[in-house]
XYZ file of C-alpha atoms in Angstrom:
329
model
C 27.473 27.891 -7.690
C 28.553 24.671 -9.394
C 30.815 24.539 -12.367
C 29.403 24.717 -15.881
C 31.778 23.996 -18.753
C 30.999 24.221 -22.468
C 33.522 22.384 -24.657
C 33.215 23.002 -28.381
C 35.176 22.893 -31.633
C 36.287 20.733 -34.549
C 39.033 18.683 -32.870
C 37.375 15.616 -31.267
C 40.538 14.281 -29.621
C 41.208 17.492 -27.716
C 37.560 17.682 -26.726
C 37.802 14.167 -25.299
C 40.868 15.178 -23.310
C 39.064 18.165 -21.769
C 36.012 16.005 -21.104
C 38.161 13.376 -19.389
C 39.832 15.946 -17.166
C 36.448 17.411 -16.154
C 34.882 14.054 -15.295
C 37.997 12.923 -13.438
C 37.613 15.848 -11.057
C 34.161 14.527 -10.053
C 34.829 10.796 -9.705
C 32.669 10.548 -6.575
C 29.550 11.678 -8.451
C 27.287 9.749 -10.772
C 27.010 10.964 -14.341
C 23.600 11.559 -15.914
C 23.649 11.533 -19.729
C 21.584 13.750 -22.025
C 21.784 14.595 -25.725
C 19.899 16.413 -28.474
C 17.173 13.725 -28.385
C 16.504 14.264 -24.673
C 13.550 16.265 -23.447
C 14.547 19.872 -22.701
C 12.104 19.796 -19.795
C 13.851 16.766 -18.252
C 17.189 18.550 -18.490
C 15.796 21.627 -16.756
C 14.264 19.442 -14.052
C 17.630 17.737 -13.515
C 19.287 21.134 -13.174
C 16.801 22.183 -10.469
C 16.053 19.033 -8.488
C 19.401 18.681 -6.724
C 18.897 21.747 -4.579
C 15.599 20.248 -3.375
C 16.599 16.648 -2.707
C 20.384 16.706 -2.420
C 20.787 14.276 -5.323
C 23.962 15.754 -6.825
C 25.228 14.313 -10.128
C 27.327 15.437 -13.054
C 25.000 16.455 -15.884
C 26.609 15.542 -19.189
C 24.786 17.074 -22.176
C 26.022 16.148 -25.662
C 25.366 18.499 -28.586
C 22.392 20.378 -27.118
C 20.748 22.529 -29.841
C 21.173 25.733 -27.854
C 23.750 27.273 -30.217
C 22.359 29.429 -32.996
C 23.611 29.097 -36.565
C 21.843 32.315 -37.602
C 20.642 35.310 -35.617
C 17.009 34.666 -36.572
C 17.038 30.973 -35.692
C 14.552 29.930 -33.039
C 15.669 27.533 -30.327
C 12.129 26.331 -29.819
C 11.656 24.317 -26.640
C 15.431 24.335 -26.085
C 15.146 28.012 -25.224
C 14.281 26.950 -21.669
C 17.604 25.093 -21.379
C 19.461 28.086 -22.772
C 17.773 30.427 -20.281
C 18.397 28.040 -17.366
C 22.135 27.929 -18.144
C 22.408 31.731 -18.133
C 21.267 31.878 -14.507
C 22.245 28.413 -13.239
C 23.280 28.276 -9.582
C 22.573 24.628 -8.757
C 24.896 22.170 -7.074
C 25.441 19.704 -9.924
C 28.399 20.258 -12.263
C 27.337 20.530 -15.903
C 29.431 19.517 -18.897
C 28.192 20.612 -22.325
C 29.868 19.031 -25.363
C 29.222 20.714 -28.713
C 31.114 19.199 -31.660
C 31.075 22.249 -33.913
C 32.466 25.747 -34.024
C 30.366 28.573 -32.596
C 29.625 31.806 -34.410
C 30.502 34.379 -31.766
C 29.059 37.226 -33.803
C 25.526 36.074 -32.978
C 24.349 37.872 -29.858
C 22.688 34.828 -28.245
C 25.867 32.767 -28.609
C 27.972 35.634 -27.346
C 25.756 35.993 -24.265
C 25.989 32.270 -23.481
C 29.775 32.256 -23.735
C 29.927 35.286 -21.465
C 27.766 33.572 -18.839
C 29.519 30.187 -18.542
C 33.042 28.858 -18.682
C 33.970 27.512 -22.083
C 36.910 25.976 -23.903
C 37.348 25.945 -27.651
C 39.125 22.917 -29.108
C 40.058 23.921 -32.617
C 42.327 21.954 -34.928
C 45.942 22.520 -34.033
C 48.427 23.761 -36.576
C 52.074 24.692 -36.687
C 53.729 25.361 -33.346
C 50.513 24.635 -31.415
C 50.497 21.102 -32.820
C 54.153 20.570 -31.958
C 53.523 21.905 -28.451
C 50.745 19.330 -28.020
C 53.081 16.555 -29.203
C 55.786 17.658 -26.748
C 53.310 17.757 -23.846
C 51.836 14.349 -24.760
C 55.269 12.761 -24.873
C 56.227 14.339 -21.544
C 52.978 13.111 -19.976
C 53.930 9.566 -20.972
C 57.547 9.866 -19.828
C 59.175 10.423 -23.236
C 61.049 13.308 -24.832
C 61.725 14.217 -28.454
C 65.280 15.164 -29.291
C 65.971 18.425 -31.097
C 66.642 16.678 -34.401
C 63.473 14.607 -33.953
C 61.353 17.698 -33.376
C 62.871 19.507 -36.343
C 62.232 16.495 -38.566
C 58.635 16.230 -37.365
C 58.095 19.937 -37.962
C 59.564 19.652 -41.441
C 57.316 16.726 -42.396
C 54.122 18.185 -40.906
C 54.527 21.340 -42.983
C 53.163 19.263 -45.852
C 50.205 17.680 -44.152
C 47.608 20.348 -43.453
C 44.861 19.788 -40.861
C 46.679 16.954 -39.110
C 44.208 15.271 -36.716
C 45.424 15.155 -33.139
C 43.769 11.732 -32.874
C 46.139 10.418 -35.561
C 49.200 11.805 -33.788
C 48.056 10.341 -30.496
C 47.669 6.890 -32.085
C 51.010 7.302 -33.832
C 52.875 8.256 -30.671
C 51.155 5.572 -28.594
C 52.650 3.086 -31.049
C 56.063 4.740 -30.705
C 55.902 4.387 -26.910
C 55.291 0.651 -27.245
C 58.132 0.273 -29.728
C 60.581 2.316 -27.669
C 59.911 0.593 -24.357
C 62.572 1.701 -21.883
C 64.230 3.969 -24.444
C 62.748 7.317 -23.515
C 64.079 9.520 -26.322
C 62.453 9.870 -29.738
C 65.067 10.728 -32.356
C 64.988 11.746 -36.000
C 66.358 8.339 -37.030
C 63.571 6.595 -35.111
C 60.877 8.775 -36.718
C 62.258 8.230 -40.202
C 62.271 4.478 -39.657
C 58.946 4.037 -37.868
C 56.503 6.784 -38.800
C 53.458 5.837 -40.863
C 53.483 6.244 -44.619
C 51.022 9.107 -44.717
C 51.110 11.540 -47.607
C 53.571 14.042 -46.193
C 56.124 11.382 -45.348
C 55.983 9.995 -48.893
C 56.514 13.431 -50.412
C 59.352 14.049 -47.985
C 60.903 10.705 -48.936
C 60.418 11.523 -52.631
C 62.411 14.730 -52.274
C 65.203 12.962 -50.376
C 65.414 10.157 -52.957
C 65.580 12.712 -55.752
C 68.504 14.555 -54.174
C 70.242 11.222 -53.560
C 69.565 10.229 -57.167
C 67.964 7.015 -55.963
C 65.984 6.060 -59.053
C 64.734 2.790 -57.532
C 63.008 4.570 -54.619
C 61.635 7.209 -56.976
C 60.046 4.524 -59.132
C 58.401 3.029 -56.045
C 56.986 6.414 -55.039
C 55.843 7.646 -58.464
C 52.483 5.779 -58.361
C 51.744 7.551 -55.080
C 52.906 10.947 -56.354
C 50.910 10.746 -59.569
C 47.713 9.784 -57.737
C 48.145 12.237 -54.860
C 44.939 14.237 -54.452
C 46.864 17.447 -53.854
C 49.584 16.948 -56.446
C 49.923 20.685 -57.073
C 50.781 21.288 -53.423
C 53.204 18.359 -53.458
C 55.001 19.647 -56.550
C 55.133 23.170 -55.148
C 56.748 21.833 -52.003
C 59.303 19.809 -53.934
C 60.065 22.787 -56.164
C 60.646 25.047 -53.147
C 62.913 22.468 -51.500
C 64.935 21.984 -54.686
C 65.247 25.761 -55.062
C 66.615 25.925 -51.508
C 68.949 23.052 -52.334
C 70.276 24.889 -55.374
C 70.978 28.067 -53.392
C 72.717 26.184 -50.581
C 74.699 24.054 -53.035
C 75.932 27.176 -54.784
C 76.981 28.687 -51.455
C 78.937 25.524 -50.632
C 80.511 25.543 -54.090
C 81.814 29.048 -53.374
C 83.539 27.718 -50.256
C 81.058 28.941 -47.637
C 80.643 26.881 -44.465
C 77.235 25.777 -43.181
C 77.211 28.553 -40.554
C 78.222 31.132 -43.164
C 75.450 29.903 -45.464
C 72.849 30.254 -42.702
C 74.075 33.752 -41.878
C 74.225 34.774 -45.551
C 70.651 33.699 -46.237
C 69.373 35.389 -43.082
C 71.189 38.627 -43.943
C 69.532 38.567 -47.365
C 66.001 38.294 -46.030
C 65.485 34.523 -46.089
C 62.955 33.165 -43.572
C 64.197 29.573 -43.925
C 65.167 28.084 -40.573
C 68.655 26.664 -39.956
C 67.550 23.009 -39.925
C 66.391 22.805 -43.588
C 69.589 24.643 -44.562
C 71.610 22.082 -42.582
C 69.893 19.243 -44.477
C 70.507 20.945 -47.817
C 74.161 21.648 -46.983
C 74.698 17.991 -46.137
C 72.963 16.872 -49.337
C 75.014 19.301 -51.428
C 77.910 16.825 -51.560
C 76.023 14.735 -54.094
C 74.265 17.529 -55.974
C 74.970 18.232 -59.626
C 74.357 21.964 -59.796
C 73.763 22.410 -63.563
C 71.505 19.347 -63.632
C 69.548 20.557 -60.594
C 69.081 23.969 -62.204
C 67.816 22.236 -65.337
C 65.395 20.093 -63.320
C 64.014 23.205 -61.637
C 63.410 24.880 -65.004
C 61.458 21.814 -66.133
C 59.418 21.728 -62.932
C 58.568 25.425 -63.277
C 57.182 24.717 -66.735
C 55.308 21.565 -65.645
C 53.701 23.402 -62.708
C 52.796 26.362 -64.918
C 51.178 24.183 -67.560
C 49.472 22.078 -64.891
C 47.778 25.155 -63.448
C 46.555 25.973 -66.940
C 45.201 22.457 -67.341
C 47.799 21.601 -69.986
C 50.460 19.770 -68.029
C 51.194 16.057 -68.099
C 52.356 14.711 -64.744
C 54.243 11.923 -66.457
C 56.727 14.641 -67.437
C 57.628 14.929 -63.754
C 58.807 11.337 -63.795
C 60.876 11.851 -66.939
C 62.477 15.026 -65.573
C 63.349 13.411 -62.234
C 64.824 10.262 -63.802
C 66.897 12.384 -66.174
C 68.311 14.213 -63.172
C 69.189 10.889 -61.533
C 71.275 10.007 -64.587
C 73.235 13.267 -64.512
C 76.931 12.979 -63.751
C 78.342 13.975 -60.364
C 79.844 17.422 -60.092
C 82.614 17.800 -57.561
C 82.197 20.920 -55.461
């Protein structure tokens, strides 16, 4: 029995990778293309004719309407393709590409998935996305240093639903820039990564802690027009809250390692790397001013969620903090 593979999901780049691997394993065969506009009868004939005439080809079928959206949906004339796949034992490999998710609760879909090999390519998040990045770099002969990976993880926390296609394009550019330098570091990522939303918010937070009013003024137009400003402010508030806690620990004479251990012992789920960044930034933090800024942000966020806030107040609060005097700790 020849191989039948159904590739489906909402992550086109990963689907293309699986497709490429499948077709590469059959480079000696011709590829016959079909899609949702093709005649179901012609597809069934192609599935059967090889055993009669020895004309073996890869059958590539894009988005065939054989997946049900509802239990009562009729497949119409595509039912014959669905039935043929359930019992297929021909010689030609078949690749089915379906660029949507599949409702596995529907019995017909469940039966199809049970009958043929399938691979779901869903959008990657969190550690799965970082694992993909690591594997892609390794495939191309590059590695990401520990600080580079921690920085990337920290930035991507902000950008939900990151397309793998974007990351692939981004890292392809890095490979060209790096040339014979095979390590991707935090410094390189900070200098060369694209100015997507998460990076700008990340840079905004850093500039605020460094009291760099000039950079803040450059970023304010972006921040005030950001389509998910509430999420951006919540992130900044959480990072400033962490900064305040770490700064207070340092002010009491605790080392970085002691601060990490103290927060872990008290139930904190914050990883060591963000604490390391906050501990380093604590040298220039004015604790009373930072506490005051946090109180203002709490109020701005609260009023914003009630539809009463004015985002321009964020700018005023941040610039006031930049003017606060240094506190030696």
